[in-house]
mmCIF file of C-alpha atoms in Angstrom:
data_model
loop_
_atom_site.group_PDB
_atom_site.id
_atom_site.type_symbol
_atom_site.label_atom_id
_atom_site.label_comp_id
_atom_site.label_asym_id
_atom_site.label_seq_id
_atom_site.Cartn_x
_atom_site.Cartn_y
_atom_site.Cartn_z
ATOM 1 C CA MET A 1 -16.751 -38.931 -16.021
ATOM 2 C CA MET A 2 -17.150 -35.180 -15.465
ATOM 3 C CA HIS A 3 -15.300 -33.688 -12.503
ATOM 4 C CA SER A 4 -17.185 -30.927 -10.702
ATOM 5 C CA ASP A 5 -15.656 -27.513 -10.063
ATOM 6 C CA THR A 6 -16.259 -24.660 -7.641
ATOM 7 C CA PRO A 7 -16.397 -20.918 -8.351
ATOM 8 C CA LEU A 8 -13.498 -18.571 -7.685
ATOM 9 C CA SER A 9 -13.737 -17.407 -4.068
ATOM 10 C CA ILE A 10 -12.280 -14.094 -2.876
ATOM 11 C CA TYR A 11 -12.940 -13.191 0.746
ATOM 12 C CA GLY A 12 -16.272 -14.939 0.754
ATOM 13 C CA GLU A 13 -17.485 -13.611 -2.612
ATOM 14 C CA GLN A 14 -17.807 -16.018 -5.515
ATOM 15 C CA PHE A 15 -17.136 -15.399 -9.195
ATOM 16 C CA ASP A 16 -17.565 -17.442 -12.343
ATOM 17 C CA SER A 17 -14.669 -15.849 -14.236
ATOM 18 C CA ARG A 18 -11.101 -16.644 -13.240
ATOM 19 C CA LEU A 19 -9.680 -13.706 -15.169
ATOM 20 C CA LEU A 20 -9.093 -10.407 -13.365
ATOM 21 C CA ILE A 21 -8.297 -7.520 -15.690
ATOM 22 C CA GLY A 22 -6.659 -4.120 -15.387
ATOM 23 C CA SER A 23 -8.006 -0.827 -16.687
ATOM 24 C CA ALA A 24 -4.799 1.035 -17.651
ATOM 25 C CA LEU A 25 -2.712 1.530 -20.817
ATOM 26 C CA TYR A 26 -5.493 0.996 -23.376
ATOM 27 C CA PRO A 27 -5.410 3.034 -26.610
ATOM 28 C CA SER A 28 -8.763 4.615 -25.703
ATOM 29 C CA PRO A 29 -11.511 4.412 -23.070
ATOM 30 C CA GLU A 30 -13.793 2.792 -25.647
ATOM 31 C CA ILE A 31 -11.315 0.011 -26.362
ATOM 32 C CA MET A 32 -10.903 -0.489 -22.634
ATOM 33 C CA GLN A 33 -14.645 -0.962 -22.219
ATOM 34 C CA GLN A 34 -14.872 -3.333 -25.182
ATOM 35 C CA SER A 35 -11.919 -5.344 -23.861
ATOM 36 C CA LEU A 36 -13.483 -5.680 -20.416
ATOM 37 C CA VAL A 37 -16.645 -7.032 -22.011
ATOM 38 C CA ALA A 38 -14.751 -9.420 -24.303
ATOM 39 C CA SER A 39 -12.724 -10.790 -21.392
ATOM 40 C CA GLN A 40 -15.903 -11.734 -19.507
ATOM 41 C CA ALA A 41 -14.004 -10.763 -16.355
ATOM 42 C CA GLN A 42 -16.031 -9.857 -13.293
ATOM 43 C CA ILE A 43 -13.306 -7.971 -11.419
ATOM 44 C CA VAL A 44 -11.410 -4.914 -12.704
ATOM 45 C CA THR A 45 -8.424 -3.287 -11.034
ATOM 46 C CA VAL A 46 -8.071 0.480 -10.836
ATOM 47 C CA SER A 47 -5.315 2.751 -9.581
ATOM 48 C CA LEU A 48 -6.345 5.957 -7.831
ATOM 49 C CA ARG A 49 -2.819 7.268 -8.049
ATOM 50 C CA ARG A 50 -1.898 6.475 -11.642
ATOM 51 C CA GLN A 51 -5.175 7.029 -13.476
ATOM 52 C CA ASN A 52 -6.783 10.413 -13.914
ATOM 53 C CA SER A 53 -10.378 10.849 -12.847
ATOM 54 C CA VAL A 54 -11.142 12.360 -16.230
ATOM 55 C CA SER A 55 -9.709 10.909 -19.419
ATOM 56 C CA ALA A 56 -10.243 11.568 -23.092
ATOM 57 C CA GLY A 57 -13.752 10.604 -24.031
ATOM 58 C CA GLY A 58 -15.416 11.148 -20.666
ATOM 59 C CA ASP A 59 -15.291 10.457 -16.957
ATOM 60 C CA PHE A 60 -12.977 7.496 -16.402
ATOM 61 C CA TRP A 61 -14.586 6.366 -13.163
ATOM 62 C CA GLN A 62 -18.015 6.532 -14.735
ATOM 63 C CA LEU A 63 -16.776 4.278 -17.528
ATOM 64 C CA ILE A 64 -15.602 1.800 -14.917
ATOM 65 C CA LYS A 65 -18.910 1.968 -13.036
ATOM 66 C CA ASP A 66 -20.837 1.443 -16.258
ATOM 67 C CA THR A 67 -19.147 -1.940 -16.745
ATOM 68 C CA GLY A 68 -20.860 -3.258 -13.629
ATOM 69 C CA LEU A 69 -17.697 -5.126 -12.632
ATOM 70 C CA ARG A 70 -16.447 -5.560 -9.065
ATOM 71 C CA VAL A 71 -13.758 -2.917 -8.506
ATOM 72 C CA LEU A 72 -10.432 -3.903 -6.967
ATOM 73 C CA PRO A 73 -8.428 -0.739 -6.192
ATOM 74 C CA ASN A 74 -4.664 -1.068 -6.016
ATOM 75 C CA THR A 75 -1.780 0.879 -4.507
ATOM 76 C CA ALA A 76 0.352 0.983 -7.663
ATOM 77 C CA GLY A 77 3.194 3.483 -7.526
ATOM 78 C CA CYS A 78 3.747 3.330 -3.766
ATOM 79 C CA HIS A 79 7.227 2.862 -2.308
ATOM 80 C CA SER A 80 6.662 3.117 1.440
ATOM 81 C CA VAL A 81 4.348 1.735 4.087
ATOM 82 C CA LYS A 82 3.050 5.227 4.850
ATOM 83 C CA GLU A 83 2.153 5.837 1.179
ATOM 84 C CA VAL A 84 0.375 2.504 0.927
ATOM 85 C CA VAL A 85 -1.713 2.962 4.067
ATOM 86 C CA THR A 86 -2.748 6.497 3.089
ATOM 87 C CA LEU A 87 -3.695 5.477 -0.459
ATOM 88 C CA ALA A 88 -5.587 2.404 0.743
ATOM 89 C CA GLN A 89 -7.664 4.593 3.047
ATOM 90 C CA MET A 90 -8.424 6.962 0.161
ATOM 91 C CA CYS A 91 -9.416 4.026 -2.064
ATOM 92 C CA ARG A 92 -11.799 2.728 0.570
ATOM 93 C CA GLU A 93 -13.549 6.104 0.615
ATOM 94 C CA VAL A 94 -13.646 6.603 -3.166
ATOM 95 C CA PHE A 95 -14.668 3.065 -4.170
ATOM 96 C CA THR A 96 -16.603 2.110 -1.012
ATOM 97 C CA THR A 97 -14.817 -1.232 -0.720
ATOM 98 C CA ASP A 98 -12.517 -2.755 1.875
ATOM 99 C CA TRP A 99 -10.743 -4.774 -0.824
ATOM 100 C CA ILE A 100 -7.251 -3.554 -1.652
ATOM 101 C CA LYS A 101 -4.658 -4.985 -4.008
ATOM 102 C CA LEU A 102 -1.500 -4.196 -2.092
ATOM 103 C CA GLU A 103 1.456 -3.148 -4.236
ATOM 104 C CA LEU A 104 4.591 -1.837 -2.534
ATOM 105 C CA ILE A 105 7.559 -1.590 -4.864
ATOM 106 C CA GLY A 106 11.080 -2.106 -3.545
ATOM 107 C CA ASP A 107 13.136 -1.934 -6.726
ATOM 108 C CA GLU A 108 12.681 0.464 -9.644
ATOM 109 C CA TYR A 109 14.488 -1.734 -12.155
ATOM 110 C CA ASN A 110 12.180 -4.729 -12.138
ATOM 111 C CA LEU A 111 9.390 -3.288 -9.962
ATOM 112 C CA GLN A 112 9.835 -6.131 -7.491
ATOM 113 C CA PRO A 113 7.734 -5.879 -4.331
ATOM 114 C CA ASP A 114 9.540 -5.065 -1.097
ATOM 115 C CA PRO A 115 8.890 -8.204 0.978
ATOM 116 C CA ILE A 116 9.737 -6.641 4.343
ATOM 117 C CA ALA A 117 7.665 -3.499 3.898
ATOM 118 C CA LEU A 118 4.897 -5.586 2.313
ATOM 119 C CA LEU A 119 4.529 -7.642 5.485
ATOM 120 C CA GLU A 120 4.508 -4.519 7.636
ATOM 121 C CA ALA A 121 1.875 -2.792 5.502
ATOM 122 C CA THR A 122 -0.268 -5.941 5.349
ATOM 123 C CA GLU A 123 -0.362 -6.209 9.121
ATOM 124 C CA ILE A 124 -1.422 -2.562 9.476
ATOM 125 C CA LEU A 125 -4.120 -2.749 6.808
ATOM 126 C CA ILE A 126 -5.628 -5.971 8.119
ATOM 127 C CA LYS A 127 -5.883 -4.396 11.571
ATOM 128 C CA GLN A 128 -7.724 -1.492 9.920
ATOM 129 C CA GLY A 129 -10.298 -3.872 8.460
ATOM 130 C CA PHE A 130 -9.007 -4.181 4.906
ATOM 131 C CA LYS A 131 -9.260 -7.404 2.932
ATOM 132 C CA VAL A 132 -5.751 -7.456 1.527
ATOM 133 C CA LEU A 133 -4.746 -9.042 -1.782
ATOM 134 C CA PRO A 134 -0.949 -8.697 -1.686
ATOM 135 C CA TYR A 135 1.130 -8.628 -4.852
ATOM 136 C CA CYS A 136 4.354 -10.478 -4.064
ATOM 137 C CA THR A 137 7.151 -12.475 -5.635
ATOM 138 C CA ASP A 138 7.027 -16.251 -5.987
ATOM 139 C CA ASP A 139 8.740 -16.681 -2.615
ATOM 140 C CA LEU A 140 7.234 -19.456 -0.506
ATOM 141 C CA VAL A 141 8.292 -18.018 2.854
ATOM 142 C CA VAL A 142 6.912 -14.554 2.050
ATOM 143 C CA CYS A 143 3.636 -16.129 0.972
ATOM 144 C CA GLN A 144 3.496 -18.161 4.179
ATOM 145 C CA ARG A 145 4.091 -15.051 6.288
ATOM 146 C CA LEU A 146 1.361 -13.159 4.432
ATOM 147 C CA ALA A 147 -1.002 -16.066 5.030
ATOM 148 C CA ASP A 148 -0.083 -16.096 8.715
ATOM 149 C CA LEU A 149 -1.006 -12.409 8.940
ATOM 150 C CA GLY A 150 -4.505 -13.211 7.707
ATOM 151 C CA CYS A 151 -4.417 -12.850 3.918
ATOM 152 C CA GLU A 152 -6.901 -15.284 2.389
ATOM 153 C CA VAL A 153 -5.757 -14.351 -1.116
ATOM 154 C CA LEU A 154 -2.150 -14.202 -2.354
ATOM 155 C CA MET A 155 -0.939 -12.848 -5.682
ATOM 156 C CA PRO A 156 2.578 -14.036 -6.582
ATOM 157 C CA TRP A 157 4.039 -12.805 -9.847
ATOM 158 C CA GLY A 158 4.739 -14.927 -12.895
ATOM 159 C CA ALA A 159 7.441 -12.494 -14.014
ATOM 160 C CA PRO A 160 8.199 -8.789 -13.459
ATOM 161 C CA ILE A 161 5.328 -6.420 -14.298
ATOM 162 C CA GLY A 162 4.839 -5.690 -17.977
ATOM 163 C CA THR A 163 7.514 -8.066 -19.275
ATOM 164 C CA GLY A 164 5.186 -10.584 -20.887
ATOM 165 C CA LYS A 165 7.669 -13.365 -20.138
ATOM 166 C CA GLY A 166 5.136 -15.750 -18.636
ATOM 167 C CA LEU A 167 5.824 -18.089 -15.727
ATOM 168 C CA LEU A 168 9.572 -17.805 -15.177
ATOM 169 C CA ASN A 169 9.602 -20.236 -12.249
ATOM 170 C CA PRO A 170 6.791 -22.795 -12.439
ATOM 171 C CA TYR A 171 8.488 -24.848 -9.724
ATOM 172 C CA ASN A 172 8.192 -22.025 -7.194
ATOM 173 C CA LEU A 173 4.575 -21.376 -8.120
ATOM 174 C CA LYS A 174 3.712 -25.066 -7.897
ATOM 175 C CA THR A 175 5.372 -25.306 -4.486
ATOM 176 C CA ILE A 176 3.338 -22.358 -3.182
ATOM 177 C CA ARG A 177 0.178 -24.028 -4.471
ATOM 178 C CA GLU A 178 1.034 -27.290 -2.748
ATOM 179 C CA ARG A 179 1.983 -25.696 0.563
ATOM 180 C CA LEU A 180 -1.013 -23.342 0.739
ATOM 181 C CA PRO A 181 -3.826 -25.585 -0.508
ATOM 182 C CA ASP A 182 -6.630 -23.684 1.221
ATOM 183 C CA HIS A 183 -5.739 -20.187 0.015
ATOM 184 C CA THR A 184 -6.951 -18.467 -3.123
ATOM 185 C CA LEU A 185 -3.877 -17.993 -5.319
ATOM 186 C CA ILE A 186 -3.807 -15.609 -8.266
ATOM 187 C CA VAL A 187 -0.847 -15.215 -10.631
ATOM 188 C CA ASP A 188 -0.377 -11.483 -11.004
ATOM 189 C CA ALA A 189 2.007 -9.774 -13.442
ATOM 190 C CA GLY A 190 4.343 -10.875 -16.185
ATOM 191 C CA LEU A 191 1.937 -12.790 -18.408
ATOM 192 C CA GLY A 192 2.049 -12.058 -22.113
ATOM 193 C CA LEU A 193 0.187 -14.845 -23.910
ATOM 194 C CA PRO A 194 -3.037 -16.759 -23.334
ATOM 195 C CA SER A 195 -0.908 -19.912 -23.063
ATOM 196 C CA HIS A 196 0.795 -18.373 -19.996
ATOM 197 C CA ALA A 197 -2.592 -17.953 -18.343
ATOM 198 C CA ALA A 198 -3.609 -21.505 -19.221
ATOM 199 C CA GLN A 199 -0.362 -22.791 -17.700
ATOM 200 C CA ALA A 200 -1.044 -20.946 -14.430
ATOM 201 C CA LEU A 201 -4.503 -22.477 -14.167
ATOM 202 C CA GLU A 202 -3.141 -25.908 -15.064
ATOM 203 C CA LEU A 203 -0.790 -25.610 -12.062
ATOM 204 C CA GLY A 204 -3.823 -25.234 -9.851
ATOM 205 C CA TYR A 205 -3.878 -21.467 -9.476
ATOM 206 C CA ASP A 206 -7.356 -20.113 -8.956
ATOM 207 C CA ALA A 207 -7.107 -17.149 -11.317
ATOM 208 C CA VAL A 208 -4.798 -14.751 -13.137
ATOM 209 C CA LEU A 209 -4.673 -10.967 -13.126
ATOM 210 C CA LEU A 210 -3.241 -9.097 -16.095
ATOM 211 C CA ASN A 211 -3.325 -5.756 -17.845
ATOM 212 C CA SER A 212 -0.443 -5.118 -20.249
ATOM 213 C CA ALA A 213 -0.908 -8.379 -22.138
ATOM 214 C CA ILE A 214 -4.341 -7.210 -23.261
ATOM 215 C CA ALA A 215 -3.958 -3.429 -23.346
ATOM 216 C CA GLY A 216 -0.656 -3.652 -25.236
ATOM 217 C CA ALA A 217 -1.819 -6.170 -27.836
ATOM 218 C CA GLY A 218 -2.348 -5.214 -31.464
ATOM 219 C CA CYS A 219 -6.062 -5.794 -30.931
ATOM 220 C CA PRO A 220 -6.853 -5.631 -27.217
ATOM 221 C CA VAL A 221 -10.468 -6.739 -27.667
ATOM 222 C CA THR A 222 -9.529 -9.926 -29.504
ATOM 223 C CA MET A 223 -6.723 -10.639 -27.032
ATOM 224 C CA ALA A 224 -9.115 -10.184 -24.125
ATOM 225 C CA SER A 225 -11.364 -12.846 -25.619
ATOM 226 C CA ALA A 226 -8.364 -15.123 -26.156
ATOM 227 C CA PHE A 227 -7.362 -14.855 -22.488
ATOM 228 C CA ASN A 228 -10.918 -15.633 -21.445
ATOM 229 C CA HIS A 229 -10.850 -18.876 -23.429
ATOM 230 C CA ALA A 230 -7.360 -19.738 -22.152
ATOM 231 C CA VAL A 231 -8.389 -19.379 -18.527
ATOM 232 C CA VAL A 232 -11.426 -21.575 -19.062
ATOM 233 C CA ALA A 233 -9.316 -24.225 -20.814
ATOM 234 C CA GLY A 234 -6.573 -24.136 -18.192
ATOM 235 C CA ARG A 235 -8.991 -24.565 -15.322
ATOM 236 C CA ALA A 236 -10.846 -27.373 -17.082
ATOM 237 C CA ALA A 237 -7.534 -29.168 -17.652
ATOM 238 C CA TYR A 238 -6.656 -28.875 -13.956
ATOM 239 C CA VAL A 239 -10.051 -30.151 -12.853
ATOM 240 C CA ALA A 240 -9.884 -33.017 -15.374
ATOM 241 C CA GLN A 241 -6.497 -34.141 -13.980
ATOM 242 C CA ALA A 242 -3.780 -34.589 -16.582
ATOM 243 C CA MET A 243 -2.419 -37.980 -17.547
ATOM 244 C CA PRO A 244 0.859 -38.899 -15.830
ATOM 245 C CA GLU A 245 4.037 -38.109 -17.746
ATOM 246 C CA LYS A 246 6.081 -41.090 -18.948
ATOM 247 C CA GLU A 247 9.729 -41.500 -19.844
ATOM 248 C CA VAL A 248 9.073 -43.899 -22.708
ATOM 249 C CA ALA A 249 6.594 -43.952 -25.545
ATOM 250 C CA ALA A 250 3.351 -45.824 -25.125
ATOM 251 C CA PRO A 251 1.047 -46.649 -28.069
ATOM 252 C CA SER A 252 -2.285 -44.909 -27.959
ATOM 253 C CA THR A 253 -3.864 -47.827 -29.814
ATOM 254 C CA PRO A 254 -3.076 -51.171 -28.114
ATOM 255 C CA THR A 255 -1.896 -54.011 -30.335
ATOM 256 C CA MET A 256 -3.982 -57.136 -29.788
ATOM 257 C CA GLY A 257 -3.308 -60.240 -31.818
ATOM 258 C CA MET A 258 -3.219 -60.393 -35.629
ATOM 259 C CA PRO A 259 -4.186 -57.370 -37.782
ATOM 260 C CA PHE A 260 -7.765 -57.655 -38.942
ATOM 261 C CA TRP A 261 -6.806 -57.823 -42.632
ATOM 262 C CA HIS A 262 -4.844 -61.000 -41.896
ATOM 263 C CA GLN A 263 -7.776 -62.653 -40.256
ATOM 264 C CA ASN A 264 -10.260 -64.863 -42.082
#
């Protein structure tokens, strides 16, 4: 029996792809474009602060526009509430969108989000009409507070940004999923392999967002395609509902009576 599925929903907009992809760190603008196409993603993140408006090979923003993807601007590189609010306002003007991926770093060593400042900035931005997608740690209470403020989408990390370590704490992520069943949850940061993305979707997460895992691969275009397939497989496995784990072995072929070659 086939189990039906629903599209990814982000603030009322629906998407077929559950892979969100970044636009930084690629070897060239051309490889970036090819990777975006190969990923079959429908949402691309951009950083107004960290990416130049003009890059080698042409106008960077024009390259992004030419992809036809939904743009999700982020506040990468910000360390204070004031910085975040100012940059978010600039992004809304430049990209004509009220979506903002909220990044507010509290520690330079592992680029961990500042949970206290994150809550403060989220409250301000929501009051200003932004649809906030906050990047946070896998902390249940922080996620609950962000949800209470009005965030319909939450983006807990799998591991620190750019580490490629995968899901360091599946238990925490699973708990967040169970406690916030009606929110769109996206694992953001720390993924390195397609299997990491599949695992996130198998846990019931609605999507994954990644950049370094594709841009830093030996062949970004091929890796982008691999992540696309992994996300599809992971979601299908979640929808299909996995068999229950068992502590003892169970034969996959039941034994019934005498083997056929002993029968007359």
